[in-house]
């Protein structure tokens, strides 16, 4: 079982508020990711990082931003939340295995913007 | 009214039967594949992986089969249990470096007692 933690798990906020979703991993993984998932749908990569001070946009355009100042920490920020941002946000990190790079996920943060 | 985005393919099996969940992947250049299990309200959990130089890999009660000719992946679960009820996703990684995974549409597995 992977040690990757997300807070908050559930959040309801008003339109226009700033929100930061926290993600921490204690495994020393260099690579970290944020995925967005709507109910019953597939996961879409919105941000990833290959190490400290490295951040890249994912395949799905997102108005959120990320930072990677420490290896273990990869927070995601929405400067001004909108109802269209309502979704589940999943943080992940990866390690190298003999068979490939396996990505481990946190429990997710459910964001509802009203 | 109809709910958007909640029409996952569903597989219903009897407890104790074997389950086979299928996935068609999109890119012939993908060299690594993973099956994830996602229970309601939780993040995806790693089940088993396979590299493209293999066509079969077995774990505890699970087997993944890879057919590169038709770009098809399957997950077989032996003696399915109620705790196996979840949504199952396959994911593929393009070859050539990088670690980004592309996820397929999940399959809802329902285990009936």
PDB file of C-alpha atoms in Angstrom:
ATOM      1  CA  UNK A   1       0.000   0.000   0.000  1.00  0.00           C
ATOM      2  CA  UNK A   2       1.358   3.394  -1.008  1.00  0.00           C
ATOM      3  CA  UNK A   3       1.867   6.229   1.497  1.00  0.00           C
ATOM      4  CA  UNK A   4       0.334   9.147  -0.326  1.00  0.00           C
ATOM      5  CA  UNK A   5      -1.992  11.527   1.450  1.00  0.00           C
ATOM      6  CA  UNK A   6      -4.454  14.108   0.241  1.00  0.00           C
ATOM      7  CA  UNK A   7      -6.265  16.814   2.165  1.00  0.00           C
ATOM      8  CA  UNK A   8      -8.998  17.813   2.306  1.00  0.00           C
ATOM      9  CA  UNK A   9     -10.902  14.685   1.293  1.00  0.00           C
ATOM     10  CA  UNK A  10     -14.123  16.620   0.796  1.00  0.00           C
ATOM     11  CA  UNK A  11     -14.602  20.347   0.325  1.00  0.00           C
ATOM     12  CA  UNK A  12     -17.539  22.577  -0.584  1.00  0.00           C
ATOM     13  CA  UNK A  13     -16.614  26.168  -1.364  1.00  0.00           C
ATOM     14  CA  UNK A  14     -18.185  29.226  -2.928  1.00  0.00           C
ATOM     15  CA  UNK A  15     -17.491  30.570  -6.400  1.00  0.00           C
ATOM     16  CA  UNK A  16     -14.475  32.867  -6.554  1.00  0.00           C
ATOM     17  CA  UNK A  17     -12.692  31.380  -3.548  1.00  0.00           C
ATOM     18  CA  UNK A  18      -9.080  30.319  -3.650  1.00  0.00           C
ATOM     19  CA  UNK A  19      -8.417  26.696  -2.768  1.00  0.00           C
ATOM     20  CA  UNK A  20      -5.286  24.594  -2.357  1.00  0.00           C
ATOM     21  CA  UNK A  21      -5.454  20.815  -2.404  1.00  0.00           C
ATOM     22  CA  UNK A  22      -2.583  19.270  -0.500  1.00  0.00           C
ATOM     23  CA  UNK A  23      -0.717  16.124  -1.496  1.00  0.00           C
ATOM     24  CA  UNK A  24       2.167  14.497   0.312  1.00  0.00           C
ATOM     25  CA  UNK A  25       4.020  11.235  -0.164  1.00  0.00           C
ATOM     26  CA  UNK A  26       6.506   9.641   2.180  1.00  0.00           C
ATOM     27  CA  UNK A  27       8.077   7.215  -0.285  1.00  0.00           C
ATOM     28  CA  UNK A  28      10.714   9.561  -1.705  1.00  0.00           C
ATOM     29  CA  UNK A  29       9.252   9.305  -5.212  1.00  0.00           C
ATOM     30  CA  UNK A  30      10.575  11.865  -7.655  1.00  0.00           C
ATOM     31  CA  UNK A  31       7.581  11.779  -9.979  1.00  0.00           C
ATOM     32  CA  UNK A  32       4.205  13.109  -8.906  1.00  0.00           C
ATOM     33  CA  UNK A  33       0.944  13.702 -10.757  1.00  0.00           C
ATOM     34  CA  UNK A  34      -2.500  15.254 -10.482  1.00  0.00           C
ATOM     35  CA  UNK A  35      -5.419  13.616 -12.228  1.00  0.00           C
ATOM     36  CA  UNK A  36      -8.983  14.879 -12.516  1.00  0.00           C
ATOM     37  CA  UNK A  37     -11.871  12.430 -12.545  1.00  0.00           C
ATOM     38  CA  UNK A  38     -15.581  13.125 -12.906  1.00  0.00           C
ATOM     39  CA  UNK A  39     -17.978  10.517 -11.482  1.00  0.00           C
ATOM     40  CA  UNK A  40     -18.013   7.359 -13.567  1.00  0.00           C
ATOM     41  CA  UNK A  41     -15.466   8.697 -15.998  1.00  0.00           C
ATOM     42  CA  UNK A  42     -11.836   7.993 -16.806  1.00  0.00           C
ATOM     43  CA  UNK A  43      -8.919   9.811 -15.206  1.00  0.00           C
ATOM     44  CA  UNK A  44      -7.324  12.735 -17.016  1.00  0.00           C
ATOM     45  CA  UNK A  45      -3.805  13.978 -16.287  1.00  0.00           C
ATOM     46  CA  UNK A  46      -3.765  17.715 -15.527  1.00  0.00           C
ATOM     47  CA  UNK A  47      -0.282  18.243 -14.027  1.00  0.00           C
ATOM     48  CA  UNK A  48       2.879  16.296 -13.406  1.00  0.00           C
ATOM     49  CA  UNK A  49       6.328  16.794 -11.955  1.00  0.00           C
ATOM     50  CA  UNK A  50       9.552  14.871 -12.428  1.00  0.00           C
ATOM     51  CA  UNK A  51      11.192  16.364  -9.357  1.00  0.00           C
ATOM     52  CA  UNK A  52      11.771  19.496  -7.301  1.00  0.00           C
ATOM     53  CA  UNK A  53      11.166  22.693  -9.316  1.00  0.00           C
ATOM     54  CA  UNK A  54       9.772  20.664 -12.219  1.00  0.00           C
ATOM     55  CA  UNK A  55       6.120  21.107 -13.214  1.00  0.00           C
ATOM     56  CA  UNK A  56       4.397  20.362 -16.504  1.00  0.00           C
ATOM     57  CA  UNK A  57       0.885  20.628 -17.897  1.00  0.00           C
ATOM     58  CA  UNK A  58      -0.907  17.362 -18.496  1.00  0.00           C
ATOM     59  CA  UNK A  59      -3.120  16.180 -21.313  1.00  0.00           C
ATOM     60  CA  UNK A  60      -6.264  17.910 -20.053  1.00  0.00           C
ATOM     61  CA  UNK A  61      -6.209  21.685 -19.857  1.00  0.00           C
ATOM     62  CA  UNK A  62      -6.796  22.965 -16.347  1.00  0.00           C
ATOM     63  CA  UNK A  63      -7.002  26.395 -14.760  1.00  0.00           C
ATOM     64  CA  UNK A  64      -5.263  25.056 -11.688  1.00  0.00           C
ATOM     65  CA  UNK A  65      -1.564  25.507 -10.920  1.00  0.00           C
ATOM     66  CA  UNK A  66       0.927  23.348  -9.037  1.00  0.00           C
ATOM     67  CA  UNK A  67       4.254  23.774  -7.322  1.00  0.00           C
ATOM     68  CA  UNK A  68       7.011  21.357  -6.307  1.00  0.00           C
ATOM     69  CA  UNK A  69       9.305  22.973  -3.771  1.00  0.00           C
ATOM     70  CA  UNK A  70       9.923  19.781  -1.822  1.00  0.00           C
ATOM     71  CA  UNK A  71      10.119  16.205  -3.086  1.00  0.00           C
ATOM     72  CA  UNK A  72       7.346  14.986  -0.826  1.00  0.00           C
ATOM     73  CA  UNK A  73       4.859  17.796  -1.422  1.00  0.00           C
ATOM     74  CA  UNK A  74       2.861  18.637  -4.587  1.00  0.00           C
ATOM     75  CA  UNK A  75      -0.001  21.058  -3.874  1.00  0.00           C
ATOM     76  CA  UNK A  76      -2.611  22.075  -6.448  1.00  0.00           C
ATOM     77  CA  UNK A  77      -4.157  25.556  -6.343  1.00  0.00           C
ATOM     78  CA  UNK A  78      -7.247  27.094  -7.891  1.00  0.00           C
ATOM     79  CA  UNK A  79      -7.035  30.893  -7.628  1.00  0.00           C
ATOM     80  CA  UNK A  80     -10.730  31.467  -8.270  1.00  0.00           C
ATOM     81  CA  UNK A  81     -12.944  28.413  -8.081  1.00  0.00           C
ATOM     82  CA  UNK A  82     -15.920  28.000 -10.410  1.00  0.00           C
ATOM     83  CA  UNK A  83     -18.712  25.405 -10.526  1.00  0.00           C
ATOM     84  CA  UNK A  84     -17.021  23.861 -13.586  1.00  0.00           C
ATOM     85  CA  UNK A  85     -14.119  22.919 -11.283  1.00  0.00           C
ATOM     86  CA  UNK A  86     -16.378  20.555  -9.351  1.00  0.00           C
ATOM     87  CA  UNK A  87     -14.716  17.166  -9.646  1.00  0.00           C
ATOM     88  CA  UNK A  88     -12.525  14.627  -7.909  1.00  0.00           C
ATOM     89  CA  UNK A  89      -8.804  15.406  -7.899  1.00  0.00           C
ATOM     90  CA  UNK A  90      -6.407  12.499  -7.490  1.00  0.00           C
ATOM     91  CA  UNK A  91      -2.761  12.904  -6.575  1.00  0.00           C
ATOM     92  CA  UNK A  92      -0.284  10.186  -7.462  1.00  0.00           C
ATOM     93  CA  UNK A  93       3.397   9.376  -7.367  1.00  0.00           C
ATOM     94  CA  UNK A  94       5.506   6.776  -9.103  1.00  0.00           C
ATOM     95  CA  UNK A  95       8.506   4.565  -8.557  1.00  0.00           C
ATOM     96  CA  UNK A  96      10.536   2.463 -10.923  1.00  0.00           C
ATOM     97  CA  UNK A  97       9.712  -1.227 -10.810  1.00  0.00           C
ATOM     98  CA  UNK A  98      11.364  -3.985 -12.797  1.00  0.00           C
ATOM     99  CA  UNK A  99       8.285  -4.188 -14.992  1.00  0.00           C
ATOM    100  CA  UNK A 100       7.810  -0.442 -15.375  1.00  0.00           C
ATOM    101  CA  UNK A 101       6.921   2.741 -13.550  1.00  0.00           C
ATOM    102  CA  UNK A 102       3.920   2.030 -11.373  1.00  0.00           C
ATOM    103  CA  UNK A 103       1.807   4.978 -10.331  1.00  0.00           C
ATOM    104  CA  UNK A 104       0.258   4.942  -6.855  1.00  0.00           C
ATOM    105  CA  UNK A 105      -2.753   7.083  -6.021  1.00  0.00           C
ATOM    106  CA  UNK A 106      -4.002   8.914  -2.976  1.00  0.00           C
ATOM    107  CA  UNK A 107      -7.593   8.647  -1.823  1.00  0.00           C
ATOM    108  CA  UNK A 108      -8.669  11.725  -3.751  1.00  0.00           C
ATOM    109  CA  UNK A 109     -10.090  15.149  -2.928  1.00  0.00           C
ATOM    110  CA  UNK A 110     -13.728  15.750  -3.803  1.00  0.00           C
ATOM    111  CA  UNK A 111     -14.251  19.416  -4.624  1.00  0.00           C
ATOM    112  CA  UNK A 112     -17.693  20.968  -4.993  1.00  0.00           C
ATOM    113  CA  UNK A 113     -17.946  24.614  -6.005  1.00  0.00           C
ATOM    114  CA  UNK A 114     -21.319  26.213  -5.397  1.00  0.00           C
TER     115      UNK A 114
ATOM    116  CA  UNK B   1     -33.642  12.426 -15.476  1.00  0.00           C
ATOM    117  CA  UNK B   2     -30.607  10.811 -17.051  1.00  0.00           C
ATOM    118  CA  UNK B   3     -27.265  11.245 -15.299  1.00  0.00           C
ATOM    119  CA  UNK B   4     -24.369  12.235 -17.553  1.00  0.00           C
ATOM    120  CA  UNK B   5     -21.172  10.241 -17.269  1.00  0.00           C
ATOM    121  CA  UNK B   6     -22.508   7.395 -15.132  1.00  0.00           C
ATOM    122  CA  UNK B   7     -23.087   4.814 -17.858  1.00  0.00           C
ATOM    123  CA  UNK B   8     -20.098   2.622 -17.236  1.00  0.00           C
ATOM    124  CA  UNK B   9     -20.024  -0.775 -18.904  1.00  0.00           C
ATOM    125  CA  UNK B  10     -21.094  -3.220 -16.241  1.00  0.00           C
ATOM    126  CA  UNK B  11     -20.148  -6.837 -15.686  1.00  0.00           C
ATOM    127  CA  UNK B  12     -22.255  -8.852 -13.256  1.00  0.00           C
ATOM    128  CA  UNK B  13     -20.936 -12.173 -12.006  1.00  0.00           C
ATOM    129  CA  UNK B  14     -21.916 -14.675  -9.374  1.00  0.00           C
ATOM    130  CA  UNK B  15     -19.712 -15.029  -6.332  1.00  0.00           C
ATOM    131  CA  UNK B  16     -17.181 -17.777  -6.956  1.00  0.00           C
ATOM    132  CA  UNK B  17     -17.259 -17.452 -10.738  1.00  0.00           C
ATOM    133  CA  UNK B  18     -14.355 -16.153 -12.790  1.00  0.00           C
ATOM    134  CA  UNK B  19     -14.521 -12.603 -14.147  1.00  0.00           C
ATOM    135  CA  UNK B  20     -12.996 -11.314 -17.353  1.00  0.00           C
ATOM    136  CA  UNK B  21     -12.747  -7.571 -17.860  1.00  0.00           C
ATOM    137  CA  UNK B  22     -11.639  -6.335 -21.260  1.00  0.00           C
ATOM    138  CA  UNK B  23      -9.859  -3.216 -22.416  1.00  0.00           C
ATOM    139  CA  UNK B  24      -8.950  -1.982 -25.888  1.00  0.00           C
ATOM    140  CA  UNK B  25      -5.975   0.346 -25.833  1.00  0.00           C
ATOM    141  CA  UNK B  26      -5.292   3.009 -28.365  1.00  0.00           C
ATOM    142  CA  UNK B  27      -1.607   3.292 -29.126  1.00  0.00           C
ATOM    143  CA  UNK B  28       0.516   0.545 -30.642  1.00  0.00           C
ATOM    144  CA  UNK B  29       3.596   2.330 -29.249  1.00  0.00           C
ATOM    145  CA  UNK B  30       2.486   1.749 -25.647  1.00  0.00           C
ATOM    146  CA  UNK B  31       4.940  -0.486 -23.816  1.00  0.00           C
ATOM    147  CA  UNK B  32       3.547  -0.776 -20.323  1.00  0.00           C
ATOM    148  CA  UNK B  33       0.059  -1.467 -19.020  1.00  0.00           C
ATOM    149  CA  UNK B  34      -1.529  -1.419 -15.589  1.00  0.00           C
ATOM    150  CA  UNK B  35      -4.867  -2.530 -14.198  1.00  0.00           C
ATOM    151  CA  UNK B  36      -6.341  -0.474 -11.382  1.00  0.00           C
ATOM    152  CA  UNK B  37      -9.285  -1.156  -9.085  1.00  0.00           C
ATOM    153  CA  UNK B  38     -11.279   1.796  -7.799  1.00  0.00           C
ATOM    154  CA  UNK B  39     -13.813   1.386  -5.025  1.00  0.00           C
ATOM    155  CA  UNK B  40     -16.474   3.986  -4.471  1.00  0.00           C
ATOM    156  CA  UNK B  41     -15.070   7.177  -2.963  1.00  0.00           C
ATOM    157  CA  UNK B  42     -11.463   5.980  -3.092  1.00  0.00           C
ATOM    158  CA  UNK B  43      -8.452   6.446  -5.308  1.00  0.00           C
ATOM    159  CA  UNK B  44      -7.402   3.796  -7.851  1.00  0.00           C
ATOM    160  CA  UNK B  45      -5.489   0.891  -6.374  1.00  0.00           C
ATOM    161  CA  UNK B  46      -2.762  -0.922  -8.323  1.00  0.00           C
ATOM    162  CA  UNK B  47      -3.652  -4.542  -9.153  1.00  0.00           C
ATOM    163  CA  UNK B  48      -1.187  -5.856 -11.704  1.00  0.00           C
ATOM    164  CA  UNK B  49       1.016  -4.635 -14.527  1.00  0.00           C
ATOM    165  CA  UNK B  50       2.555  -6.057 -17.688  1.00  0.00           C
ATOM    166  CA  UNK B  51       5.185  -4.939 -20.153  1.00  0.00           C
ATOM    167  CA  UNK B  52       4.662  -5.202 -23.884  1.00  0.00           C
ATOM    168  CA  UNK B  53       7.318  -7.913 -24.237  1.00  0.00           C
ATOM    169  CA  UNK B  54       5.042 -10.273 -22.315  1.00  0.00           C
ATOM    170  CA  UNK B  55       1.650 -11.673 -23.220  1.00  0.00           C
ATOM    171  CA  UNK B  56       0.601 -12.986 -19.826  1.00  0.00           C
ATOM    172  CA  UNK B  57       1.303 -12.238 -16.192  1.00  0.00           C
ATOM    173  CA  UNK B  58      -0.207 -13.780 -13.095  1.00  0.00           C
ATOM    174  CA  UNK B  59      -0.745 -12.432  -9.625  1.00  0.00           C
ATOM    175  CA  UNK B  60      -2.763 -13.575  -6.685  1.00  0.00           C
ATOM    176  CA  UNK B  61      -6.151 -14.567  -8.156  1.00  0.00           C
ATOM    177  CA  UNK B  62      -5.585 -12.225 -11.096  1.00  0.00           C
ATOM    178  CA  UNK B  63      -4.140 -12.735 -14.572  1.00  0.00           C
ATOM    179  CA  UNK B  64      -3.505 -10.098 -17.190  1.00  0.00           C
ATOM    180  CA  UNK B  65      -3.403 -11.053 -20.864  1.00  0.00           C
ATOM    181  CA  UNK B  66      -1.986  -8.796 -23.543  1.00  0.00           C
ATOM    182  CA  UNK B  67      -2.680  -9.186 -27.261  1.00  0.00           C
ATOM    183  CA  UNK B  68      -0.614  -6.598 -29.080  1.00  0.00           C
ATOM    184  CA  UNK B  69      -1.880  -7.657 -32.491  1.00  0.00           C
ATOM    185  CA  UNK B  70      -5.366  -6.377 -31.750  1.00  0.00           C
ATOM    186  CA  UNK B  71      -4.339  -3.939 -28.978  1.00  0.00           C
ATOM    187  CA  UNK B  72      -6.379  -5.738 -26.373  1.00  0.00           C
ATOM    188  CA  UNK B  73      -5.825  -6.223 -22.670  1.00  0.00           C
ATOM    189  CA  UNK B  74      -7.857  -8.351 -20.314  1.00  0.00           C
ATOM    190  CA  UNK B  75      -7.984  -8.884 -16.577  1.00  0.00           C
ATOM    191  CA  UNK B  76      -9.125 -12.244 -15.285  1.00  0.00           C
ATOM    192  CA  UNK B  77     -10.184 -12.567 -11.672  1.00  0.00           C
ATOM    193  CA  UNK B  78     -10.505 -16.100 -10.341  1.00  0.00           C
ATOM    194  CA  UNK B  79     -13.176 -17.054  -7.806  1.00  0.00           C
ATOM    195  CA  UNK B  80     -14.663 -13.571  -7.703  1.00  0.00           C
ATOM    196  CA  UNK B  81     -15.557 -12.329  -4.236  1.00  0.00           C
ATOM    197  CA  UNK B  82     -17.913  -9.564  -3.037  1.00  0.00           C
ATOM    198  CA  UNK B  83     -14.857  -7.470  -2.164  1.00  0.00           C
ATOM    199  CA  UNK B  84     -13.929  -7.449  -5.843  1.00  0.00           C
ATOM    200  CA  UNK B  85     -16.924  -5.227  -6.629  1.00  0.00           C
ATOM    201  CA  UNK B  86     -15.454  -1.978  -7.947  1.00  0.00           C
ATOM    202  CA  UNK B  87     -14.676  -0.094 -11.125  1.00  0.00           C
ATOM    203  CA  UNK B  88     -11.671  -1.469 -12.996  1.00  0.00           C
ATOM    204  CA  UNK B  89      -9.504   0.710 -15.237  1.00  0.00           C
ATOM    205  CA  UNK B  90      -6.750  -0.229 -17.617  1.00  0.00           C
ATOM    206  CA  UNK B  91      -3.977   2.272 -18.253  1.00  0.00           C
ATOM    207  CA  UNK B  92      -1.290   2.400 -20.933  1.00  0.00           C
ATOM    208  CA  UNK B  93       2.057   4.154 -21.045  1.00  0.00           C
ATOM    209  CA  UNK B  94       3.699   5.221 -24.264  1.00  0.00           C
ATOM    210  CA  UNK B  95       7.160   3.883 -24.925  1.00  0.00           C
ATOM    211  CA  UNK B  96      10.197   6.126 -25.239  1.00  0.00           C
ATOM    212  CA  UNK B  97      10.456   7.365 -21.698  1.00  0.00           C
ATOM    213  CA  UNK B  98       8.181   9.464 -19.534  1.00  0.00           C
ATOM    214  CA  UNK B  99       5.678   8.144 -17.081  1.00  0.00           C
ATOM    215  CA  UNK B 100       2.342   9.512 -18.154  1.00  0.00           C
ATOM    216  CA  UNK B 101      -0.483   6.999 -18.114  1.00  0.00           C
ATOM    217  CA  UNK B 102      -3.566   7.194 -20.304  1.00  0.00           C
ATOM    218  CA  UNK B 103      -6.617   5.646 -18.706  1.00  0.00           C
ATOM    219  CA  UNK B 104      -9.404   3.850 -20.465  1.00  0.00           C
ATOM    220  CA  UNK B 105     -13.087   3.971 -19.616  1.00  0.00           C
ATOM    221  CA  UNK B 106     -13.683   1.846 -16.565  1.00  0.00           C
ATOM    222  CA  UNK B 107     -15.796  -1.265 -16.181  1.00  0.00           C
ATOM    223  CA  UNK B 108     -18.069  -1.669 -13.192  1.00  0.00           C
ATOM    224  CA  UNK B 109     -17.813  -5.175 -11.736  1.00  0.00           C
ATOM    225  CA  UNK B 110     -20.779  -6.270  -9.638  1.00  0.00           C
ATOM    226  CA  UNK B 111     -20.545  -9.478  -7.675  1.00  0.00           C
ATOM    227  CA  UNK B 112     -23.859 -11.087  -6.891  1.00  0.00           C
ATOM    228  CA  UNK B 113     -24.244 -13.373  -3.910  1.00  0.00           C
TER     229      UNK B 113
END
